[in-house]
Structures are given as C-alpha cells and as structure tokens.
Coordinates of C-alpha atoms in Angstrom, one line a residue:
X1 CA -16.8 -11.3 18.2
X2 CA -19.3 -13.4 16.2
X3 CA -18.2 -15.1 13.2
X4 CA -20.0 -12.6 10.8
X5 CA -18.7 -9.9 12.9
X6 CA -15.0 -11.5 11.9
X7 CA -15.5 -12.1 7.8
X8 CA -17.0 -8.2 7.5
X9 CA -13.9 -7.3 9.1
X10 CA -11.9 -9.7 7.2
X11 CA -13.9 -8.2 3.8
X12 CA -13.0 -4.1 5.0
X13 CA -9.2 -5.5 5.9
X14 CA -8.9 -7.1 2.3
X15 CA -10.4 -4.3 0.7
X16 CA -8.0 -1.9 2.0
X17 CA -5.4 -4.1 1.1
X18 CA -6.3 -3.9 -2.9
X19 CA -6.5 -0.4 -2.2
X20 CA -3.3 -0.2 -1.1
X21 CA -2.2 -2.8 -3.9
X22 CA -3.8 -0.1 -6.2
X23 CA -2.1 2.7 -5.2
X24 CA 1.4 1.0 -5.0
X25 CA 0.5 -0.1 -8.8
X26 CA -0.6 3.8 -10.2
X27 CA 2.7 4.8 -8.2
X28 CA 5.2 2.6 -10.2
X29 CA 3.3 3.7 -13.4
X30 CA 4.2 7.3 -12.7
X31 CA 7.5 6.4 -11.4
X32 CA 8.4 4.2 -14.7
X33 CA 6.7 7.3 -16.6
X34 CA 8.5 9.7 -15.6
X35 CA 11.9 8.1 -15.9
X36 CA 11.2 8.0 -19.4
X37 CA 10.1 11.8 -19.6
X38 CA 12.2 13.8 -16.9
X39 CA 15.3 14.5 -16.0
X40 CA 17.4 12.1 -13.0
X41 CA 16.6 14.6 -10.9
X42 CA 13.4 14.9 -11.3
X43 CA 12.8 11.0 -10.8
X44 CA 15.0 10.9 -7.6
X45 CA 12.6 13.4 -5.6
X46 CA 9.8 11.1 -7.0
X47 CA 11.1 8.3 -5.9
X48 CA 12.0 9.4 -2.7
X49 CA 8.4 10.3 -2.6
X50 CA 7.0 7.0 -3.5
X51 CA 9.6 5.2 -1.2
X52 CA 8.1 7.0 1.6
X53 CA 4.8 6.3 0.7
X54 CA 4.8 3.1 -0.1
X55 CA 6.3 2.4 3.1
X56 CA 3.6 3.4 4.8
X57 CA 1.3 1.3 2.9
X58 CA 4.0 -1.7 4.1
X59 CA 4.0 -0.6 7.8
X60 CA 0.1 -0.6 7.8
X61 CA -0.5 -3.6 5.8
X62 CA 2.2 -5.3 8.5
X63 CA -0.3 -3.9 11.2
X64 CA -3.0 -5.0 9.7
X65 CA -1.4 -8.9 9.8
X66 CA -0.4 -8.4 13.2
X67 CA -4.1 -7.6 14.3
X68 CA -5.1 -10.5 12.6
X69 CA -2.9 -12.8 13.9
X70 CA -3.6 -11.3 17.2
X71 CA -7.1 -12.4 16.9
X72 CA -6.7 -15.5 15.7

C-alpha cells in the first residue's frame, strides 16, 4: 500500500471515528434529556438501548485500532 493509499485510509478511519464520537455525544444528550422528562422506566429501556449501541461503536472503534496496528 502506497503512502497516499495509507493517509486516505487513515482520513476515512478518522472520519468514522468523529462519527462515531458524534453519535455517542447526541445519545448522552437524549439520555440526560430524558432523565429529566420521563419516568425511571422509561430511562432504563433507553439506556439499555444506548448501552448496546454504544458498545458497538466501542467494539468497532477497537477493530478499527487493531487493523491499524496490524498494518503498522
């Protein structure tokens, strides 16, 4: 791979990483807004929702370092 090759995929790895930063930071909004506006119960399936989710984004983002360091 050349070394242009390795900073576009550098660039498209970061970029889903702020998208992924993004999304954890739009969930905690809506988590911290609804524990304000709903019931417990309401904010436990939402959390459990965002717990999930966001652990995705963590197992990916790991993958994503491990390819990386794989490469390197």
């Amino acid at each position: 791979m050349t070394e242009a090759e390795n900073k576009k995929e550098n660039r498209e790895h970061l970029e889903m990483i702020r998208k992924a930063m993004d999304l954890i930071d739009d969930r905690v909004f809506l988590i911290l807004n609804s524990v304000e506006i709903e019931s417990a119960r309401g904010w436990v399936a939402q959390f459990r929702r965002a717990h999930n989710e966001l652990g995705e984004m963590i197992t990916h983002l790991a993958d994503l370092a491990g390819i990386q360091e794989d490469e390197e």
